[in-house]
mmCIF file of C-alpha atoms in Angstrom:
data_model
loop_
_atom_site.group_PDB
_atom_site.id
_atom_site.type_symbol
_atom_site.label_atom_id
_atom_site.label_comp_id
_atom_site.label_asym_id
_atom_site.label_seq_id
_atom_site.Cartn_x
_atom_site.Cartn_y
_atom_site.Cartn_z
ATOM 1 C CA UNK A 1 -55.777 19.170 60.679
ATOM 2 C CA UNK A 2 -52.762 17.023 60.049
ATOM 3 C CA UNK A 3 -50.968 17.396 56.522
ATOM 4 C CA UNK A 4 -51.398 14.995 54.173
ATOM 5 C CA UNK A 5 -49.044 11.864 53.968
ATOM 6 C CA UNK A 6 -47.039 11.978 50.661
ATOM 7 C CA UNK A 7 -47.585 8.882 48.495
ATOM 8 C CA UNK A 8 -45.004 6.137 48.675
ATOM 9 C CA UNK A 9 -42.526 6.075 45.259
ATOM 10 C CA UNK A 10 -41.651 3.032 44.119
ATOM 11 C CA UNK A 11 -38.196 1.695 43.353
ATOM 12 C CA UNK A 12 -38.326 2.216 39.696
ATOM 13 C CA UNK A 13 -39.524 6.239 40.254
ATOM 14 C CA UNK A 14 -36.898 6.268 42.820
ATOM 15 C CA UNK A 15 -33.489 5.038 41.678
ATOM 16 C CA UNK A 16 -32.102 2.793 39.101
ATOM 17 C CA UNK A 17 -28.950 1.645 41.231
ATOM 18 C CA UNK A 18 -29.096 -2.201 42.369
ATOM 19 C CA UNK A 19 -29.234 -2.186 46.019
ATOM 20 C CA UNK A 20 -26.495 -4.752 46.013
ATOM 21 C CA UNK A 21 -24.011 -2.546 44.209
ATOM 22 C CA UNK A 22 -22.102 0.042 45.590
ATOM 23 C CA UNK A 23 -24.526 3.502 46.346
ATOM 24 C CA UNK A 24 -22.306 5.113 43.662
ATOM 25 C CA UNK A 25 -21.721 2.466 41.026
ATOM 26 C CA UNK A 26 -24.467 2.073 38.335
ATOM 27 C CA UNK A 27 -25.724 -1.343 36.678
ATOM 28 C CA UNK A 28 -25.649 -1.161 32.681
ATOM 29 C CA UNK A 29 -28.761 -1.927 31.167
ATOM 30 C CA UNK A 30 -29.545 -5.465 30.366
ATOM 31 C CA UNK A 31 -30.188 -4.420 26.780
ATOM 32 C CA UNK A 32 -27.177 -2.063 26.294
ATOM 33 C CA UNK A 33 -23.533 -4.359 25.707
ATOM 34 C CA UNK A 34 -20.942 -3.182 27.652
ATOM 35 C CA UNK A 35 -17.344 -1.892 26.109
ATOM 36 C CA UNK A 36 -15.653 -4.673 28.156
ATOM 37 C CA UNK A 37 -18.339 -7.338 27.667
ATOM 38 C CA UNK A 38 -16.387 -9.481 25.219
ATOM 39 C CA UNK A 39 -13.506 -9.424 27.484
ATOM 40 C CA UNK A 40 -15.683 -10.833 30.498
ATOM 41 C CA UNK A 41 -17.533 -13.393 27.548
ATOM 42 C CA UNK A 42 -13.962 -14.726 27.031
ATOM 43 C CA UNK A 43 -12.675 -14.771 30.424
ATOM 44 C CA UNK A 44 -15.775 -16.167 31.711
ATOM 45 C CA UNK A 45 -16.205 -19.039 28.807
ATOM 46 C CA UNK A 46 -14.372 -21.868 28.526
ATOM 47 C CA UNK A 47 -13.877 -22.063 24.917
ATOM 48 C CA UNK A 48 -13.085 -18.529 24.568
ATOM 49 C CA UNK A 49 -10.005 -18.751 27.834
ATOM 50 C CA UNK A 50 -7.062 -17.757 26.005
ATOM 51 C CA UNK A 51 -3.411 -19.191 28.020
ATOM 52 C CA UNK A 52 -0.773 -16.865 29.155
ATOM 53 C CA UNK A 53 1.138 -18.353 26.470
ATOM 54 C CA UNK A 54 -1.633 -17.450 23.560
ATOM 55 C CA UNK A 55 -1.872 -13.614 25.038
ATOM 56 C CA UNK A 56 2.230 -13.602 24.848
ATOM 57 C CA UNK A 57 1.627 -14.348 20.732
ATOM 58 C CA UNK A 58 -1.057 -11.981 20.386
ATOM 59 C CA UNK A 59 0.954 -9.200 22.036
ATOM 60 C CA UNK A 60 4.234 -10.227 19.920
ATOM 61 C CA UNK A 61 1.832 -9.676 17.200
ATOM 62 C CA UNK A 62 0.745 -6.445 17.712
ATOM 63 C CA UNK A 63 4.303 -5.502 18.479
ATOM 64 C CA UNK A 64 5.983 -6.800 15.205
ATOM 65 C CA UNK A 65 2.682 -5.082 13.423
ATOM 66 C CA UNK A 66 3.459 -2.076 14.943
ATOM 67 C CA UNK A 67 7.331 -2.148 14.060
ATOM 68 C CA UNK A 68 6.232 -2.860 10.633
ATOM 69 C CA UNK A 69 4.103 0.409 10.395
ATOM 70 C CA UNK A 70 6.771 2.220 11.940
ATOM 71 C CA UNK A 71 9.480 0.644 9.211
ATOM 72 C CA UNK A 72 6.767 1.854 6.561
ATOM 73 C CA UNK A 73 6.853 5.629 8.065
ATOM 74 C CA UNK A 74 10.627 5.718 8.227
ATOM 75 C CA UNK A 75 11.433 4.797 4.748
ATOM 76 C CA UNK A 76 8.638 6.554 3.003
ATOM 77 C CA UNK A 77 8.213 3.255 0.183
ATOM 78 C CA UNK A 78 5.808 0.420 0.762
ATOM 79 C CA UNK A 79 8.454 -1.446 -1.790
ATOM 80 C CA UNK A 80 11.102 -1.436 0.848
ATOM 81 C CA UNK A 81 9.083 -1.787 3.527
ATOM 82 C CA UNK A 82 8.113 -4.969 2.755
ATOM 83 C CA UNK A 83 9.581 -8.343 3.612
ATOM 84 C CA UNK A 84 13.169 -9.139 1.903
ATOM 85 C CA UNK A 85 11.766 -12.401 0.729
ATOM 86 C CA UNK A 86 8.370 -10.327 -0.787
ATOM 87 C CA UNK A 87 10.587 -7.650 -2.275
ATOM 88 C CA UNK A 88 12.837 -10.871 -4.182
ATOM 89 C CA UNK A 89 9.410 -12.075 -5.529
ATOM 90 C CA UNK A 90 8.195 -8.682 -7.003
ATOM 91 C CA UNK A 91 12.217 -8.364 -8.552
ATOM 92 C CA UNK A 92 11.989 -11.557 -9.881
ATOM 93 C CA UNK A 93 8.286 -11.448 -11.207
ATOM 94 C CA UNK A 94 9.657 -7.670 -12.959
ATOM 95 C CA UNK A 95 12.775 -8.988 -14.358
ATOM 96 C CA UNK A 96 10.555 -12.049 -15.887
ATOM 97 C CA UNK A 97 8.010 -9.752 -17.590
ATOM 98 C CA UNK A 98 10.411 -7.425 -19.278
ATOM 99 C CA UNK A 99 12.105 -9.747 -21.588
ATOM 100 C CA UNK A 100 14.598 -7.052 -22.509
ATOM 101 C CA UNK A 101 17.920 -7.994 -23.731
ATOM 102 C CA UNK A 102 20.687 -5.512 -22.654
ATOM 103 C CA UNK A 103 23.741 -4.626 -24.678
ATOM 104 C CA UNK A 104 26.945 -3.239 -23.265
ATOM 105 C CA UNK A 105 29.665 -2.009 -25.482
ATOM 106 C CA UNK A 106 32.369 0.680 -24.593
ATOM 107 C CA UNK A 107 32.237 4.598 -24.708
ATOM 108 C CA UNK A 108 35.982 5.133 -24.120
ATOM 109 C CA UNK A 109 38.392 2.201 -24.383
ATOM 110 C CA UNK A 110 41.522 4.514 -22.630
ATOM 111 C CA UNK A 111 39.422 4.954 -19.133
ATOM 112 C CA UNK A 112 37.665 1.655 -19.252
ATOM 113 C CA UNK A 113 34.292 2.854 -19.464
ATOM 114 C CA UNK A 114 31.432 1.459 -20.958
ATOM 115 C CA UNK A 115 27.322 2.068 -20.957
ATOM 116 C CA UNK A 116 24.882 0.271 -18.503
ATOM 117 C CA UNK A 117 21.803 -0.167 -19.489
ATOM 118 C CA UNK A 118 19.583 -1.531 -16.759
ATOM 119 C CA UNK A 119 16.169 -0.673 -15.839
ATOM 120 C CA UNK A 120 14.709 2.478 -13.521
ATOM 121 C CA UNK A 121 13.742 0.150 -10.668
ATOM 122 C CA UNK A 122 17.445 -0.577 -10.364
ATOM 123 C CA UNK A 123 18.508 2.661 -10.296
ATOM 124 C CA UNK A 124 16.042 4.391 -8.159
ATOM 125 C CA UNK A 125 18.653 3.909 -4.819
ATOM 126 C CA UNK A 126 21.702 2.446 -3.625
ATOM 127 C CA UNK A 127 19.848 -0.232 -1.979
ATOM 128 C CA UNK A 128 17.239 -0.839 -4.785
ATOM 129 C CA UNK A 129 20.349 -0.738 -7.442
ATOM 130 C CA UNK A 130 22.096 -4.308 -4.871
ATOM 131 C CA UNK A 131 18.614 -5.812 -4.455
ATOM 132 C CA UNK A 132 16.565 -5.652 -7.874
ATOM 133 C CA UNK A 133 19.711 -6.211 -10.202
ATOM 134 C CA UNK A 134 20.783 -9.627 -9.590
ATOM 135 C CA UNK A 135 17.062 -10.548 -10.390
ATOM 136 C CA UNK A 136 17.684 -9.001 -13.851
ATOM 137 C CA UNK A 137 20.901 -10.543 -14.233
ATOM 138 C CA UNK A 138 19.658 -13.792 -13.698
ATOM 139 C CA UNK A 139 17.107 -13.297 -16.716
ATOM 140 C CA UNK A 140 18.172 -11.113 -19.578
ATOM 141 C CA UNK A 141 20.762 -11.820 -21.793
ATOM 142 C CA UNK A 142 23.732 -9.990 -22.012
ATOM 143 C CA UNK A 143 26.029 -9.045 -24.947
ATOM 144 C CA UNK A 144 29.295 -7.757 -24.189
ATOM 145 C CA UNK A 145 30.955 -6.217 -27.025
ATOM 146 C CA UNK A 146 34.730 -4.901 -26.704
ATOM 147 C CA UNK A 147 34.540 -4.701 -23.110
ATOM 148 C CA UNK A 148 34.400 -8.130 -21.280
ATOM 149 C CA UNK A 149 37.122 -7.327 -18.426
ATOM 150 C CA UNK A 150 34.877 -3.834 -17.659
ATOM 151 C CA UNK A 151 31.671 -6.153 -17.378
ATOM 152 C CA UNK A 152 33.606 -8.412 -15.127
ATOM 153 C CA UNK A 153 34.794 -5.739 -13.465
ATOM 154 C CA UNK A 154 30.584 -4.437 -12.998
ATOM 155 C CA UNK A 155 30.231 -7.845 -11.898
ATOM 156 C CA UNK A 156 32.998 -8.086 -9.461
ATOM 157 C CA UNK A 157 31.385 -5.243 -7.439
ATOM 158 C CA UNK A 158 28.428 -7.747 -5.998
ATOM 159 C CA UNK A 159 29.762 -9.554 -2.508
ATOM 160 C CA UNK A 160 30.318 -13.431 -2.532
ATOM 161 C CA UNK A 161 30.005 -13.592 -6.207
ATOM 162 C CA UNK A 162 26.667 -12.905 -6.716
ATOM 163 C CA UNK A 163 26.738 -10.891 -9.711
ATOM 164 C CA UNK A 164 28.564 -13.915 -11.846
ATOM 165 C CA UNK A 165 26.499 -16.615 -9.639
ATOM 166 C CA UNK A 166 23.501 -14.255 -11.328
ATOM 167 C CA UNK A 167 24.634 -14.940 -14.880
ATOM 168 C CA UNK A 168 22.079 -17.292 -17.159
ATOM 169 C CA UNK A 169 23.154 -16.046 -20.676
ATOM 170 C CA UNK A 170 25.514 -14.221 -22.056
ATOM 171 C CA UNK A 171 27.076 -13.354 -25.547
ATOM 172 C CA UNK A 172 30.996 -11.987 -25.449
ATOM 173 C CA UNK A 173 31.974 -10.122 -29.046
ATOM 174 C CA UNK A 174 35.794 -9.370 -27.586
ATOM 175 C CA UNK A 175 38.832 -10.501 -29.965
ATOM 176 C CA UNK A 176 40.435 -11.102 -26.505
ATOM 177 C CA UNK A 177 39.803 -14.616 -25.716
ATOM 178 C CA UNK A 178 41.446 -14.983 -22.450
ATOM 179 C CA UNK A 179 39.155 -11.920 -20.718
ATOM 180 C CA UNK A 180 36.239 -14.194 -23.042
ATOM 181 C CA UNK A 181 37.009 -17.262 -20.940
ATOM 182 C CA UNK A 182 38.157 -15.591 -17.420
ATOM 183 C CA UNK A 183 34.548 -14.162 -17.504
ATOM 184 C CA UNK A 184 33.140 -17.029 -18.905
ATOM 185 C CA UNK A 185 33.801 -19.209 -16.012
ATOM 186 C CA UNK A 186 33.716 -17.366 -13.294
ATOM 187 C CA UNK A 187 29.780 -17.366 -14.692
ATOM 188 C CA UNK A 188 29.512 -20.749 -12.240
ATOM 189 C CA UNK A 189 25.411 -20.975 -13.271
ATOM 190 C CA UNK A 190 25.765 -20.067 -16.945
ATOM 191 C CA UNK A 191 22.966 -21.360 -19.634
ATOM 192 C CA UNK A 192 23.865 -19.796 -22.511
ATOM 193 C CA UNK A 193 27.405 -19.264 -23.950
ATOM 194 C CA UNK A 194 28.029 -17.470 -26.984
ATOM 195 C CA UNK A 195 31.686 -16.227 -28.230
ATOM 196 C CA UNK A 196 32.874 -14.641 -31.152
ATOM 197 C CA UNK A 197 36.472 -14.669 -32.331
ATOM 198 C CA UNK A 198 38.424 -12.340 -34.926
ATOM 199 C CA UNK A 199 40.464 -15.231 -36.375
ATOM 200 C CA UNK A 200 41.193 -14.664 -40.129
ATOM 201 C CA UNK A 201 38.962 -17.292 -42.028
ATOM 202 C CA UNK A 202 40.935 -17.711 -44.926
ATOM 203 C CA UNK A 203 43.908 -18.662 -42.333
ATOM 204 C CA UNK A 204 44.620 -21.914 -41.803
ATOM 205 C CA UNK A 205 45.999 -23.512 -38.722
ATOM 206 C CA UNK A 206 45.775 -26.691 -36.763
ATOM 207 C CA UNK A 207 42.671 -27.720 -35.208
ATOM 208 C CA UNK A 208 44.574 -27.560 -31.773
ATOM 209 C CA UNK A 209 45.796 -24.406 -32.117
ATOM 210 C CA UNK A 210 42.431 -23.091 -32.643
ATOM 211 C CA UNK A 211 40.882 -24.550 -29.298
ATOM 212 C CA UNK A 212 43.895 -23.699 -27.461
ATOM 213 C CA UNK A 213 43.861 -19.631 -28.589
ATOM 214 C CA UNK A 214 40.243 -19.943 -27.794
ATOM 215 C CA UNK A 215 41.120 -21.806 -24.600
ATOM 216 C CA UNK A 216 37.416 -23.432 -24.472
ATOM 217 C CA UNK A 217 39.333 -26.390 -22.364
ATOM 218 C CA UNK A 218 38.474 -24.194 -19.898
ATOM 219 C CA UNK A 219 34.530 -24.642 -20.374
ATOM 220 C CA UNK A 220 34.327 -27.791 -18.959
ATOM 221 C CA UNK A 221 33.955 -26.485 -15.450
ATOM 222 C CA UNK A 222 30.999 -25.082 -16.374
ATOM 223 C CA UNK A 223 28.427 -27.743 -15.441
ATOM 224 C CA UNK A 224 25.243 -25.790 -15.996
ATOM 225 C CA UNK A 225 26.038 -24.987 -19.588
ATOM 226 C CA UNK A 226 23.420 -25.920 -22.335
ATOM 227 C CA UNK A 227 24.168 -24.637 -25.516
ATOM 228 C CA UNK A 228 27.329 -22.985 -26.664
ATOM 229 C CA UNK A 229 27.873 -20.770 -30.168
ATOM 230 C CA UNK A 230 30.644 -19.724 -31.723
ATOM 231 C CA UNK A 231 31.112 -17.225 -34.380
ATOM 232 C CA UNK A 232 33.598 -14.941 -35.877
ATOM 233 C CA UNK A 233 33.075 -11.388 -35.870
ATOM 234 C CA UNK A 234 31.621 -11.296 -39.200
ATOM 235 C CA UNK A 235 28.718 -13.336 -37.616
ATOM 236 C CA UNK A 236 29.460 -16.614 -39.258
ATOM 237 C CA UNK A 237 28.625 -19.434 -37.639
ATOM 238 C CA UNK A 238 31.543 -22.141 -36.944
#
């Protein structure tokens, strides 16, 4: 007796390759998305077709992202890390909140040395202390007592004239009028001018010979100057 013929499988028992695909490649199933599906979507559609020219700004996009993270991880702050324009902002926005006025005056008259007083952010690094301090120049209000050629000195140390270009307000106490003035104008953006000077008020000398001591002939360059004060020493108002 012959053996029995083994029933016929069908396709689906059989295999679940397409017969017009490669005998080792597999079809994904209809209802599964493929990993590279939105790639063929957009390659395939005609909205979604993105130019040679639009996949050069994507990757030059991905690159400067990627040299920002890596700028991040080298310095260790997010602060500096940031865009120069960005860091200006928060400097600015800082300085504008504090609303503290600083006062200089000197510790030892024979060396030249005198106290700054400026805030933590400013002193936190070298490049921190050149970036965040003009900012706070530009809005506190300094008073110089006894030591304007020092300040102008401090001042001097900022490239193209920054730190004076900085200057909105400032108050000189110095009996010596000429540093008063030199520092005075070389303040280009000054706002705010006060001087004080240690002439004797019960002496009494021309008019002119006041102004030209004082030398405030020389104030006229200053184009951006709003108000102006002067007092003697005593703090009487003239």
């Amino acid at each position: 007796m012959a053996p029995p013929t083994p029933p016929k499988l069908s396709r689906a028992n059989t295999s679940t390759t397409d017969p017009k695909q490669p005998p080792d490649s597999v079809s994904p199933a209809r209802d599964t998305p493929s990993d590279h599906a939105p790639l063929e979507l957009l390659k395939n559609s005609s909205r979604g077709a993105t130019s040679s020219k639009d996949s050069y700004h994507l990757a030059s996009k991905a690159a400067g992202e990627t040299e920002h993270l890596e700028a991040i991880e080298r310095t260790k702050s997010l602060l500096l890390a940031l865009p120069r324009k960005l860091r200006d902002m928060i400097y600015a926005y800082a300085a504008a909140s504090d609303g503290i006025s600083y006062h200089w005056s000197h510790i030892n008259p024979s060396d030249g040395r005198f106290e700054i007083s400026l805030p933590n952010l400013c002193l936190a690094n070298r490049q921190l202390y050149t970036e965040a301090t003009l900012p706070y120049i530009r809005f506190e209000f300094f008073h110089v007592n006894n030591g304007a050629r020092a300040f102008s000195n401090w001042l001097g140390q900022f490239s193209d004239n920054e730190g004076f270009a900085a200057m909105r307000h400032l108050r000189v106490t110095t009996s010596d009028h000429k540093a008063n003035i030199d520092l005075a104008v070389r303040c280009s953006n000054l706002r705010t001018l006060g001087l004080a000077f240690a002439e004797d008020a019960k002496a009494l000398i021309p008019f002119d010979t006041f102004l030209e001591r004082l030398q405030l002939h020389r104030l006229f360059d200053l184009e951006k100057l709003e108000h102006m004060y002067l007092r003697r020493n005593e703090g009487v108002t003239s």
